[in-house]
Tab-separated table of C-alpha atoms in Angstrom:
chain	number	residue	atom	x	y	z
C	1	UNK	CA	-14.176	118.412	-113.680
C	2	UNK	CA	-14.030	114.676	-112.354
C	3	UNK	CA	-10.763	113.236	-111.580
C	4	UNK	CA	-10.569	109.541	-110.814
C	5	UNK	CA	-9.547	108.879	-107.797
C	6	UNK	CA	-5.942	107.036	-107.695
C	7	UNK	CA	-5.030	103.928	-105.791
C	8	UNK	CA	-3.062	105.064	-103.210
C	9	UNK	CA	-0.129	102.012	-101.949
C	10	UNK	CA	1.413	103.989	-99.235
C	11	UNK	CA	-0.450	102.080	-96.497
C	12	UNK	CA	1.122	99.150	-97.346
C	13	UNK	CA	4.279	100.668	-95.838
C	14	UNK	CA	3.165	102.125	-93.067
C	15	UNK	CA	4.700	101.343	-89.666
C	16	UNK	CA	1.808	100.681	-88.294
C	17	UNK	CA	1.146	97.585	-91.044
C	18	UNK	CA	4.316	96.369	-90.939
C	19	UNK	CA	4.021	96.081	-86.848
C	20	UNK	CA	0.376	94.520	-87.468
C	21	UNK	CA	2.244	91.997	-89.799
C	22	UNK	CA	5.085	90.928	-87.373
C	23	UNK	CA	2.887	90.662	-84.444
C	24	UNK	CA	0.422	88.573	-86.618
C	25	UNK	CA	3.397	86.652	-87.599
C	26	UNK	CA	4.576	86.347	-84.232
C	27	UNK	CA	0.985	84.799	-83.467
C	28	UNK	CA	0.889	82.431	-85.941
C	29	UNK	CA	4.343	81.014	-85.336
C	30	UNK	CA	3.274	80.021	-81.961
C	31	UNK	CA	-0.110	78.833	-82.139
C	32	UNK	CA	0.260	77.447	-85.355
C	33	UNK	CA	4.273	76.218	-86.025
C	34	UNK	CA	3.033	73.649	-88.980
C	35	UNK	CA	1.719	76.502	-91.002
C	36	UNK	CA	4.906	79.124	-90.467
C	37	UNK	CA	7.211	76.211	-91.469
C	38	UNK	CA	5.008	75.986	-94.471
C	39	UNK	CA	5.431	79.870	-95.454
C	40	UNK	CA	9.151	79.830	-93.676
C	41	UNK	CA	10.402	79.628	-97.778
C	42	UNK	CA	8.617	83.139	-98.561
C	43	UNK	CA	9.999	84.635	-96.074
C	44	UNK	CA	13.854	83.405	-96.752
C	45	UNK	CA	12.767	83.867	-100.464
C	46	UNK	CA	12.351	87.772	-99.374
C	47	UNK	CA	15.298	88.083	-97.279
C	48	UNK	CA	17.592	86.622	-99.781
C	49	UNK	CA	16.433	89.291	-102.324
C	50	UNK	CA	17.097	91.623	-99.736
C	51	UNK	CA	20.660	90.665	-99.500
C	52	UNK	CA	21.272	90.240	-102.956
C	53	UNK	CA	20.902	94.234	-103.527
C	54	UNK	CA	22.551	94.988	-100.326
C	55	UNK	CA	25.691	93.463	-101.774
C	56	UNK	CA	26.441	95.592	-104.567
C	57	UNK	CA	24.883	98.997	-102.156
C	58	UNK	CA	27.574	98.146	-99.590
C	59	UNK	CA	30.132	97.763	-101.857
C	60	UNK	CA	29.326	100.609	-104.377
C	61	UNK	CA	29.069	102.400	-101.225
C	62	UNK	CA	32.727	102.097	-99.459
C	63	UNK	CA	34.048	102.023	-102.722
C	64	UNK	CA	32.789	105.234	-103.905
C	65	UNK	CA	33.023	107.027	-100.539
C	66	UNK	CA	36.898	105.628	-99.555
C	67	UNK	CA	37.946	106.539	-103.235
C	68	UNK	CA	36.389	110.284	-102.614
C	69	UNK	CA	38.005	110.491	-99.171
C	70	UNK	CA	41.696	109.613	-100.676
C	71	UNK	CA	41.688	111.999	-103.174
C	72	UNK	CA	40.382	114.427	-101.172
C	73	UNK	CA	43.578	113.985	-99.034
C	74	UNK	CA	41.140	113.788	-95.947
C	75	UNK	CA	41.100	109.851	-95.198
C	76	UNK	CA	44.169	110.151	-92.062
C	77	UNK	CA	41.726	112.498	-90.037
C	78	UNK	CA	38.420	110.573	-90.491
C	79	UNK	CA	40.253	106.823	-89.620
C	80	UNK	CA	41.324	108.572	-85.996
C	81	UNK	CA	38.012	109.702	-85.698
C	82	UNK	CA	35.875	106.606	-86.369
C	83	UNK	CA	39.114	104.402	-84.259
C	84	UNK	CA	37.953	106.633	-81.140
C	85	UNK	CA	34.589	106.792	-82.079
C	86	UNK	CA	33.723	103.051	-82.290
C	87	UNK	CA	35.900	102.143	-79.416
C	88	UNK	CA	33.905	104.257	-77.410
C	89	UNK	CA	30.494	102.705	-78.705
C	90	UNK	CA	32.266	99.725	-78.320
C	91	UNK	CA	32.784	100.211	-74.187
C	92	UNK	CA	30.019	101.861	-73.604
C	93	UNK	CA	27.363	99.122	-75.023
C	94	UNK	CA	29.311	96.485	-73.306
C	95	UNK	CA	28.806	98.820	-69.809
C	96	UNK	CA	24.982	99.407	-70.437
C	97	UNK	CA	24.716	95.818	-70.722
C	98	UNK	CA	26.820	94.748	-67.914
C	99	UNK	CA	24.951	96.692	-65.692
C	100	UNK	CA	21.528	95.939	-66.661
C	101	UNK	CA	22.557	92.585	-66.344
C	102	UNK	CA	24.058	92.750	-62.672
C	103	UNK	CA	21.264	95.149	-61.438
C	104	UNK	CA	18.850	92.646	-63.113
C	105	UNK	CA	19.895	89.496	-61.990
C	106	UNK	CA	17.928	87.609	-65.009
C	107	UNK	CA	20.275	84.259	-63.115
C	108	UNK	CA	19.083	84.459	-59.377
C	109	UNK	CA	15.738	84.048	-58.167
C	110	UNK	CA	14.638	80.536	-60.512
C	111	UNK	CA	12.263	78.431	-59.352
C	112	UNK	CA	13.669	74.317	-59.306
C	113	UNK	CA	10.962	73.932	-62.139
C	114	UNK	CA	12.660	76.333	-64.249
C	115	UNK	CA	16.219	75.229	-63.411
C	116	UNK	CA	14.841	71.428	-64.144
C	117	UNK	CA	13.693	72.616	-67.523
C	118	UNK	CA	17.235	74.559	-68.268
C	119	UNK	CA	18.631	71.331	-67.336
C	120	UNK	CA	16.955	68.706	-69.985
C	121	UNK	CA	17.156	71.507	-72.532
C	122	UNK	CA	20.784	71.842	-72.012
C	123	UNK	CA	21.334	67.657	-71.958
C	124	UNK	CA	19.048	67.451	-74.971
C	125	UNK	CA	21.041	69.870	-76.841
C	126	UNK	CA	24.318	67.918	-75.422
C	127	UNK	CA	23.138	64.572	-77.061
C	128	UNK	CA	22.051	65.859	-80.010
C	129	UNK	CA	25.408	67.415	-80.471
C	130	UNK	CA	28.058	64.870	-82.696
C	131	UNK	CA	31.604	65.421	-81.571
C	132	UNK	CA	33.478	67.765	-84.054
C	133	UNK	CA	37.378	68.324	-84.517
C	134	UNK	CA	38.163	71.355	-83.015
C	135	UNK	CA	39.637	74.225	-85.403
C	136	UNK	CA	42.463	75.601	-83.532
C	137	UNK	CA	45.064	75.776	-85.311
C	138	UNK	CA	42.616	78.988	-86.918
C	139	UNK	CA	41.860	80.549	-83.962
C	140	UNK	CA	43.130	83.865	-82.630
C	141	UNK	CA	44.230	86.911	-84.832
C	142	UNK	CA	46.244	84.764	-87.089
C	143	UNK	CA	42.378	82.633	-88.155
C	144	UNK	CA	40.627	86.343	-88.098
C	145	UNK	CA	43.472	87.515	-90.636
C	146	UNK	CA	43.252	84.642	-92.619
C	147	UNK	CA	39.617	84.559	-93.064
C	148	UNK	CA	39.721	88.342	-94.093
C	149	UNK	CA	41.079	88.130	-97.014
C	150	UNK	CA	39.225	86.107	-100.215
C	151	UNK	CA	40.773	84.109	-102.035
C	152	UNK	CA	38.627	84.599	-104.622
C	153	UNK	CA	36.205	87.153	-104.537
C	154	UNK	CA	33.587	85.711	-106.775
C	155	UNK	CA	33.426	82.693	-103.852
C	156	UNK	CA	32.883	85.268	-101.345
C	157	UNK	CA	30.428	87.158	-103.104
C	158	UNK	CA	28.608	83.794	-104.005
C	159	UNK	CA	28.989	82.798	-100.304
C	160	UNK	CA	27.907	86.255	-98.814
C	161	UNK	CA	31.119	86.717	-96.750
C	162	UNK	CA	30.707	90.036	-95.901
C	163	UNK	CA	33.843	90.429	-93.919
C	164	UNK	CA	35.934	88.962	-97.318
C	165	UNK	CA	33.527	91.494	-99.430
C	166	UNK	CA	34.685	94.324	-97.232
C	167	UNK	CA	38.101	93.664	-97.199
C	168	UNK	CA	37.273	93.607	-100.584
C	169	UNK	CA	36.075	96.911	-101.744
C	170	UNK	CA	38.403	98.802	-99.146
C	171	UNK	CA	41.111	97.620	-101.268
C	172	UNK	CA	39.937	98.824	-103.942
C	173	UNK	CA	38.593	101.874	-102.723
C	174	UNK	CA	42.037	102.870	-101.675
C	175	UNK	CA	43.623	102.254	-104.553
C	176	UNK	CA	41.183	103.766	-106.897
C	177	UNK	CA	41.679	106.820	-104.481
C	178	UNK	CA	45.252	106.993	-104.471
C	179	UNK	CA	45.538	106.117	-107.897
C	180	UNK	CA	43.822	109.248	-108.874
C	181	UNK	CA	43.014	109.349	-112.429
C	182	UNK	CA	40.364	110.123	-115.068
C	183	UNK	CA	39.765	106.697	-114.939
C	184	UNK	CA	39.423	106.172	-111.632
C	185	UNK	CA	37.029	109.557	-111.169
C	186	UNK	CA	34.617	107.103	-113.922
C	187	UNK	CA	34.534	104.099	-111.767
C	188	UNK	CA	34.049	106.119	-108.597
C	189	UNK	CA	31.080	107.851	-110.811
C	190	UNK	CA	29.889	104.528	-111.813
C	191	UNK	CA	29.604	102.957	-108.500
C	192	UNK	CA	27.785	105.778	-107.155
C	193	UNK	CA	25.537	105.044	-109.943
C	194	UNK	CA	25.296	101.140	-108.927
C	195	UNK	CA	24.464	102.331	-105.424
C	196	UNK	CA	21.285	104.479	-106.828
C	197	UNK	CA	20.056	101.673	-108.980
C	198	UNK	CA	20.196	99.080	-106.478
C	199	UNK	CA	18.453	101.450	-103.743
C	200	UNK	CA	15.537	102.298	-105.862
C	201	UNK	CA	15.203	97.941	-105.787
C	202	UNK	CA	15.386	97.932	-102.469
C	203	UNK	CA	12.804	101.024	-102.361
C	204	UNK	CA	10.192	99.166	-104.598
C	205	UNK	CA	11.195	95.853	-102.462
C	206	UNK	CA	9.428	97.568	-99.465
C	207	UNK	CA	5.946	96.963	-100.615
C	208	UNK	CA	6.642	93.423	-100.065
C	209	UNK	CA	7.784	94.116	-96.721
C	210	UNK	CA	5.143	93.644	-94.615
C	211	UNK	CA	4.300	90.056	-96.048
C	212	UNK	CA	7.851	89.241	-96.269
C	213	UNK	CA	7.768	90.044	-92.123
C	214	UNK	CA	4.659	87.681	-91.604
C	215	UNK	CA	6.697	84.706	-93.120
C	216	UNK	CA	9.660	85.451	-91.600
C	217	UNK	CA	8.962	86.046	-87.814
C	218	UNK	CA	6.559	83.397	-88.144
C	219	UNK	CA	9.078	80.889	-89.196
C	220	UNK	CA	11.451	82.427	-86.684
C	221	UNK	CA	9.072	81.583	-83.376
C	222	UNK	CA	7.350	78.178	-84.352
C	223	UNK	CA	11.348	76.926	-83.773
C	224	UNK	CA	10.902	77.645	-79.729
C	225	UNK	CA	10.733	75.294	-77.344
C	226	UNK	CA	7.777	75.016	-75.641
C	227	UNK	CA	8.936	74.476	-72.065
C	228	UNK	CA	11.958	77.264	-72.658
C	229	UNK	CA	10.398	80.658	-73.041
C	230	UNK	CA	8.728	80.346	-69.476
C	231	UNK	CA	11.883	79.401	-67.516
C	232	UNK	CA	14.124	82.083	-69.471
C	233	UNK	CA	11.548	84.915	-70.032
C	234	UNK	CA	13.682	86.941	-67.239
C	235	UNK	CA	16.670	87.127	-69.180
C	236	UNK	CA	14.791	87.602	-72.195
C	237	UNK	CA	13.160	90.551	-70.902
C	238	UNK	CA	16.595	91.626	-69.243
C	239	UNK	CA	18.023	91.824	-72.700
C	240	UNK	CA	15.309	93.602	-74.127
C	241	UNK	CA	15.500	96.257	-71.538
C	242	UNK	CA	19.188	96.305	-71.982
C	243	UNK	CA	18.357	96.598	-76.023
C	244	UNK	CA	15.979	99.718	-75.217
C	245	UNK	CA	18.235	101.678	-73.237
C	246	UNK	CA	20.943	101.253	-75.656
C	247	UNK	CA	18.327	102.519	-78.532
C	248	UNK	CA	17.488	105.800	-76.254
C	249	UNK	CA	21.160	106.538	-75.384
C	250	UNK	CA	21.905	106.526	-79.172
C	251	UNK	CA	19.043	108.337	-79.609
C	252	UNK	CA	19.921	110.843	-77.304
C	253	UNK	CA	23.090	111.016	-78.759
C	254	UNK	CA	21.738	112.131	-82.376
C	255	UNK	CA	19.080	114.451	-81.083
C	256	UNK	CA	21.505	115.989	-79.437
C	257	UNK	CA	23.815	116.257	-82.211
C	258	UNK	CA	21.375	117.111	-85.291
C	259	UNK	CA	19.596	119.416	-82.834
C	260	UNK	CA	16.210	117.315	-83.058
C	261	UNK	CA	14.413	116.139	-80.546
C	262	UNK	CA	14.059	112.356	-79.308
C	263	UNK	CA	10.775	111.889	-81.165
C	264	UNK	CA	11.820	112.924	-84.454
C	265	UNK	CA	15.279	110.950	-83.981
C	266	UNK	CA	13.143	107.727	-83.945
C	267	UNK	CA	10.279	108.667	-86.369
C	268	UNK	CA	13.176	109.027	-89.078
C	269	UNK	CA	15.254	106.297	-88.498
C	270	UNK	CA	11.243	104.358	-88.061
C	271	UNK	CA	11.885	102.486	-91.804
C	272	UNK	CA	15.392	101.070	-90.646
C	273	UNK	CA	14.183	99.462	-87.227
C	274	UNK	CA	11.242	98.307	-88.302
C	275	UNK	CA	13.403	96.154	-91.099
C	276	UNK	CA	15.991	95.472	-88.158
C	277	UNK	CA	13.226	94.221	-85.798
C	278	UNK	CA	11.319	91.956	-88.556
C	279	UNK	CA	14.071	90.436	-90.402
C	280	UNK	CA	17.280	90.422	-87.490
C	281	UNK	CA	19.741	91.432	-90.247
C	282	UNK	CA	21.719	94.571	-89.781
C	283	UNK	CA	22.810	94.668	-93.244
C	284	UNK	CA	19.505	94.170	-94.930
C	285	UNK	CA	18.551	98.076	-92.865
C	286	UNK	CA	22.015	99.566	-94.435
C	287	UNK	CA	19.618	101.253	-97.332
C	288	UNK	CA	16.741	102.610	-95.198
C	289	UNK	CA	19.824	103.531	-92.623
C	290	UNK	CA	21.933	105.379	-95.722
C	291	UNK	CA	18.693	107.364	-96.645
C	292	UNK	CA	17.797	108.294	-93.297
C	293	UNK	CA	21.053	109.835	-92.149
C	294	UNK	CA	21.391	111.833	-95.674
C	295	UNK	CA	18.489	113.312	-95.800
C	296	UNK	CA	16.747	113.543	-92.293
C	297	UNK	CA	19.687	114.089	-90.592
C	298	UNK	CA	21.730	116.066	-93.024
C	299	UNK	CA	24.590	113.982	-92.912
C	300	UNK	CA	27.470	114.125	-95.641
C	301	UNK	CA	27.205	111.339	-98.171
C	302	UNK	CA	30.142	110.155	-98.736
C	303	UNK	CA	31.330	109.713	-95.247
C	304	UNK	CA	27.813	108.005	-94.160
C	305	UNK	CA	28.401	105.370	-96.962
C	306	UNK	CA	31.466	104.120	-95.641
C	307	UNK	CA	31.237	104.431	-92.039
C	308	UNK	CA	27.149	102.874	-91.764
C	309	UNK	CA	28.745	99.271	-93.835
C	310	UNK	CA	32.212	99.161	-91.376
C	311	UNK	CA	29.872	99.877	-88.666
C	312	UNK	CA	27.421	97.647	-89.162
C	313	UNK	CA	29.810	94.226	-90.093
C	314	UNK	CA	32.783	95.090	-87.489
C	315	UNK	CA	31.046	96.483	-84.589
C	316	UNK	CA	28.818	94.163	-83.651
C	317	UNK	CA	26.972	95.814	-80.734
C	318	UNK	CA	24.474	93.712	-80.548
C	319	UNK	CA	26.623	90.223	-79.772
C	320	UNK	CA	28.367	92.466	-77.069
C	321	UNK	CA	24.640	92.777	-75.622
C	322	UNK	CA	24.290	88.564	-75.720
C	323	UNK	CA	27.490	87.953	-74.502
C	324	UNK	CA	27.349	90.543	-70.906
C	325	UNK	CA	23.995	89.599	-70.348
C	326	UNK	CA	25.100	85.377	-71.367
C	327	UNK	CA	28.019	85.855	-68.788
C	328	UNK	CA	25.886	87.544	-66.013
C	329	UNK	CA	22.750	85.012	-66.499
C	330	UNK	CA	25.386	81.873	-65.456
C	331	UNK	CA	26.994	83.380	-62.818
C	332	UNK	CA	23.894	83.859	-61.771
C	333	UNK	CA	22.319	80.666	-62.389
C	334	UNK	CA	25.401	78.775	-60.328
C	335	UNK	CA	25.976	81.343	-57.753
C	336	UNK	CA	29.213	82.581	-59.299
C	337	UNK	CA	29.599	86.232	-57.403
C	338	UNK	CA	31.988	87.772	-59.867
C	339	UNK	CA	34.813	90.094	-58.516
C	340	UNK	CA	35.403	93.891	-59.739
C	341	UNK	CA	38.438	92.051	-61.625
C	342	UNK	CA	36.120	89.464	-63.172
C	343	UNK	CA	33.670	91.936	-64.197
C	344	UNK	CA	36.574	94.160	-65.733
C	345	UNK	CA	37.634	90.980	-67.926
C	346	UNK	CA	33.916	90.793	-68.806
C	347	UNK	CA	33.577	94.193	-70.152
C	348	UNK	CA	36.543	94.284	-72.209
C	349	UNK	CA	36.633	90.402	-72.986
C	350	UNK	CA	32.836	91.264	-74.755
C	351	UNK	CA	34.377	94.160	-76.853
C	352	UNK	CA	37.066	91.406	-77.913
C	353	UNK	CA	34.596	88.930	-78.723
C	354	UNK	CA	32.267	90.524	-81.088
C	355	UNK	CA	35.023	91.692	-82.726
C	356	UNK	CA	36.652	88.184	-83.343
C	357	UNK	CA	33.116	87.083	-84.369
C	358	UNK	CA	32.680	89.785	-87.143
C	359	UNK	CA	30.965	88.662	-90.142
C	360	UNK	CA	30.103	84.842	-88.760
C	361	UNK	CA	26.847	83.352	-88.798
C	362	UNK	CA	24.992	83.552	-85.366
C	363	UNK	CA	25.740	79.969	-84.150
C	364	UNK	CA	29.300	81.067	-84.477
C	365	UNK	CA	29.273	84.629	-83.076
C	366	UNK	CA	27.153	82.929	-79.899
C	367	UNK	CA	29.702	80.897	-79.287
C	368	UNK	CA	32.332	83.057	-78.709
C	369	UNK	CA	31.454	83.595	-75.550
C	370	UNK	CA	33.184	81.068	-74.290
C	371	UNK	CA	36.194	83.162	-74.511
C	372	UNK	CA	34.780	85.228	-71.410
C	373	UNK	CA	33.499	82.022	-69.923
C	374	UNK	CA	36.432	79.993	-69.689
C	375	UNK	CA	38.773	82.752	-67.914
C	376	UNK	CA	36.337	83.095	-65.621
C	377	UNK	CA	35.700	79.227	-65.050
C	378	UNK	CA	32.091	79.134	-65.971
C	379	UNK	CA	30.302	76.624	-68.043
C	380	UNK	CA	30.416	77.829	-71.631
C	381	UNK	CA	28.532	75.218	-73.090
C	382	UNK	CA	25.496	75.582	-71.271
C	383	UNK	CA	25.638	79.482	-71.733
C	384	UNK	CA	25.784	78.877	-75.738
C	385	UNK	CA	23.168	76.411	-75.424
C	386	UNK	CA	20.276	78.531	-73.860
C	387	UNK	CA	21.709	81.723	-75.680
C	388	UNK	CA	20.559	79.761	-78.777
C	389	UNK	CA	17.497	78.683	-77.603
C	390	UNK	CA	16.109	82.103	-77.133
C	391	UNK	CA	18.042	83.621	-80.338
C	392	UNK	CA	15.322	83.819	-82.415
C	393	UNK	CA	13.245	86.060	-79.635
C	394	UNK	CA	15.927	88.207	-78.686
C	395	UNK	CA	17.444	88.515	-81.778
C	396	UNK	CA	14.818	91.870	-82.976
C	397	UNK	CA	16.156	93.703	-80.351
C	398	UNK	CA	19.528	93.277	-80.146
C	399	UNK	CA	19.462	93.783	-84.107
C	400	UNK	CA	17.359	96.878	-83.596
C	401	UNK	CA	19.775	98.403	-80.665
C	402	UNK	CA	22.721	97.622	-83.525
C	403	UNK	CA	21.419	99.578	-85.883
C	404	UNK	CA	20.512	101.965	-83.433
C	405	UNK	CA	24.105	102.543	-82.149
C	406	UNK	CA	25.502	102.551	-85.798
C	407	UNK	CA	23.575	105.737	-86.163
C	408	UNK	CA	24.976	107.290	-83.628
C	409	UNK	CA	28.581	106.660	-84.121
C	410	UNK	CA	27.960	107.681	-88.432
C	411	UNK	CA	26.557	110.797	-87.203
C	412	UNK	CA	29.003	111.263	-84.450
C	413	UNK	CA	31.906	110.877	-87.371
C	414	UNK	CA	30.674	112.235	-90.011
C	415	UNK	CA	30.217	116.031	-91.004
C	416	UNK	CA	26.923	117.623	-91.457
C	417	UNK	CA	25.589	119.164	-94.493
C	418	UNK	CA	24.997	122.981	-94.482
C	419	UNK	CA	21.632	123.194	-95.952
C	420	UNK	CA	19.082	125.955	-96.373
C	421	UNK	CA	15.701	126.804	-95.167
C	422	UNK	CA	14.412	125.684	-98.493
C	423	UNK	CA	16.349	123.132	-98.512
C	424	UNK	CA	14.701	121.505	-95.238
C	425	UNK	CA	14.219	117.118	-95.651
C	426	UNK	CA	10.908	116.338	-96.434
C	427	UNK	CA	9.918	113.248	-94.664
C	428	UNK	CA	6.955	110.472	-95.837
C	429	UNK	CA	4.013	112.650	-95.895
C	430	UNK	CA	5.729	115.706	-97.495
C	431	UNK	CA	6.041	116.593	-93.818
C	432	UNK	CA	9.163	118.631	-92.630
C	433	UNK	CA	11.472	117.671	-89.673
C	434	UNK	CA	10.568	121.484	-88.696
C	435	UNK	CA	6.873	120.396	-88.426
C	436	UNK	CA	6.896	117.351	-86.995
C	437	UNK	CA	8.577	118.772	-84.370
C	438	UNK	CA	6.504	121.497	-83.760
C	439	UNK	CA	3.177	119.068	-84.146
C	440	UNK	CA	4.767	117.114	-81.393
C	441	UNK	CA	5.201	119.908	-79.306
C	442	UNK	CA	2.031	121.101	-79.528
C-alpha cells in the first residue's frame, strides 16, 4: 500500500543549519552592515520571546526544586556542596584564563599601526562619552544587597532583573518548603507544571532558531569597527583559546563523571551551545541545558533545576574570562610586568568581580574591571573601552565556555539517577548514548 511521504522539519534544527545560519549571518553583518541593521529587529524580536519563557522556566524551576529539597530535609548538605563546588569553578576559570593570558601575551608584540589605531579608538570613545555622576554611595556589598532585593516584583519581572527574580523565587521556595503543607505540595505541583508548559514553547521556538541566529549575529557584527578587529584580533583569539580550554576541561570533567566519553559530552549538550554561541545569553540555553543534563546525563531533576539558574546568573564564568585576559592585555600593552603578588590580586580580584557584576547588563559587568585595574595602577578606562569594542565577537565564546562550566559544576553537585538498561536516554535520532559511543569508537 502507498503511504505519502511526510514532511520531515528536523533539518531545520540541525546543528549543522544552525552553524550555516550564524556563519551566513556573520557574513552578512560585515560585508553588508545596512542590511543586518535592517533585520537587527527580528532577531531582538526572537530573543525577547526567548526570554519571556525563560522567566517563568527559571522560576518554576528553583521554586519547585528548593521547595522539594526543604521538605525533604536535605537542603543543609546540598548548599555546602554547591558553596565548594562553585568556588572551585570559580578559581579555577579565573587560573585557566590567567594563564592563557600571560603565556599568550595578546598585549606585547603590537605593531605602532595597531597601537595608533587602539589609540583614536580609545579617544573617540573618550569624547563621545558625557560626564556622569558617579554612583557611590551604591557601591560595594551594601549596593549588591540593595539591588537584590525587589521592591516590587512585578517591576522586576517587567524589567527582567534576574538577580531581583531570583532572590525572588528562593524566597519563596523556602518558605513553601518549610511551610510544608497540602497546599504548598499543590503549588510545588503546579510550578512543575508551569516549567513543562513553558519548555514545550521553548521546544517549538527552536524551529525559528536558525533564522532568529541569522538576524541576530548579523546585527551583532555590522556594529564593529572597521579599523579595530585587525589591531585586537590577538587578544580576540587569546580569549577564544582561553574559552575552548575552559569548554574541554568541563568537558572532561562530565565525561569523567557520567562515564561518557568527550565526544558524546559535547554532542549532548550540542542544542545548548549552539543557542549560547548564536544568541550570547546564558539564560536563554537554561532549557536546552535542563533537558540535556536530565536525560543524557541522568542527572536528578530537582537538584539540576535549581543549581543550572544559580549557576548560570551568580557565577558568571565567562566575565571572569574578560576581565584576566582585560587585565593581562594592558599590562601588556604599557609594559606593566606584574608581580606574583599582582597576579594573586588578579586571580582572586576576577572571582570578586563577576560576582559583584551578577545579573548587570554587559556595559556594566565590563566595567567592573576596573576594580582589578585600579589596585594595580593600570588604566581602567582604556581596558573597558577596547573590551567593548570587541564584545560582540568575543561574546559567543565566553557565553559558550559559561554554559559549559555550569554543566560541570550541576553535574558535579547533583546526584545521578539510577536508571535501567531499558531505560537508556534516547538522543535526536532515536540514537542511544550507548551507540553513539560505540559508532564513534568504531
Amino acid at each position: 500500500m502507498y503511504k505519502r511521504p511526510t514532511l520531515s522539519l528536523k533539518w531545520i534544527k540541525s546543528v549543522w543549519t544552525i552553524l550555516a545560519c550564524i556563519a551566513s549571518g556573520a557574513v552578512a553583518g560585515i560585508l553588508f552592515p545596512d542590511f543586518a541593521e535592517q533585520i537587527t529587529p527580528f532577531g531582538d524580536l526572537y530573543l525577547s520571546f526567548l526570554k519571556m519563557c525563560v522567566i517563568p522556566i527559571m522560576m518554576t524551576a528553583i521554586i519547585s526544586s528548593i521547595g522539594g529539597i526543604f521538605m525533604n530535609s536535605n537542603a543543609i548538605k546540598m548548599m555546602k556542596r554547591m558553596l565548594v563546588v562553585f568556588a572551585a569553578a570559580l578559581l579555577l576559570v579565573s587560573a585557566i584564563g590567567l594563564t592563557v593570558g600571560m603565556l599568550g601575551q595578546p598585549g606585547s608584540g603590537l605593531s605602532e599601526e595597531a597601537k595608533a589605531v587602539l589609540g583614536s579608538v580609545v579617544q573617540q570613545a573618550e569624547q563621545q562619552t558625557t560626564a556622569e555622576p558617579e554612583e557611590s554611595s551604591q557601591d560595594g556589598l551594601l549596593g549588591f544587597l540593595i539591588g537584590l532585593v525587589p521592591s516590587n516584583i512585578f517591576i522586576a519581572l517587567g524589567e527582567g532583573n534576574s538577580l531581583q527574580i531570583l532572590f525572588f523565587s528562593i524566597v519563596v521556595g523556602v518558605t513553601v518548603g518549610m511551610v510544608s503543607t497540602k497546599a504548598g505540595e499543590n503549588l510545588l505541583q503546579l510550578s512543575d507544571l508551569l516549567f513543562k508548559a513553558f519548555q514545550q514553547a521553548i521546544s517549538w521556538s527552536m524551529y525559528f532558531l536558525p533564522a532568529g541566529l541569522f538576524c541576530i549575529m548579523a546585527g551583532q557584527l555590522s556594529t564593529i569597527g572597521e579599523g579595530v578587529l585587525p589591531s585586537i584580533i590577538k587578544l580576540i583569539i587569546w580569549i577564544y583559546v582561553a574559552s575552548l580550554l575552559v569548554m574541554l576541561v568541563s568537558g572532561w570533567v562530565i565525561a569523567r563523571r557520567v562515564n561518557m566519553s568527550l565526544y558524546a559530552v559535547f554532542h549532548a549538550l550540542k542544542d545548548a551551545l549552539v543557542i549560547a554561541f548564536g544568541t550570547r545569553n546564558s539564560i536563554a540555553t537554561i532549557p536546552a541545558t535542563l533537558q540535556a543534563l536530565t536525560q543524557a546525563f541522568r542527572i536528578e531533576a530537582d537538584s539540576v533545576r535549581l543549581v543550572v539558574p544559580l549557576g548560570m546568573i551568580l557565577c558568571r564564568y565567562s566575565m571572569i574570562l574578560v576581565y584576566v585576559m582585560g587585565i593581562a592585555f594592558t599590562a601588556q600593552l604599557y609594559g606593566v610586568k606584574l608581580t606574583l603578588l599582582q597576579l594573586l590580586t588578579v586571580w582572586i580580584g576576577a572571582v570578586l568581580a563577576a560576582m559583584a557584576g551578577a545579573g548587570a547588563p554587559a556595559m556594566v559587568s565590563i566595567a567592573m574591571i576596573g576594580m582589578i585595574a585600579v589596585p594595580l595602577q593600570l588604566p581602567a578606562d582604556t581596558t573597558i573601552i577596547l573590551l567593548l569594542a570587541i564584545n560582540p565577537i568575543i561574546d559567543p565564546a565566553i557565553t559558550a565556555a559559561n554554559v559549559m562550566v555550569n554543566c560541570a559544576t550541576s553535574v558535579l553537585i547533583s546526584p545521578k539517577n539510577d536508571l535501567s538498561e531499558a531505560d537508556e536516554p534516547v538522543l535526536e535520532g532515536g540514537i542511544t548514548l550507548v551507540q553513539l559511543e560505540q559508532a564513534n569508537v568504531r
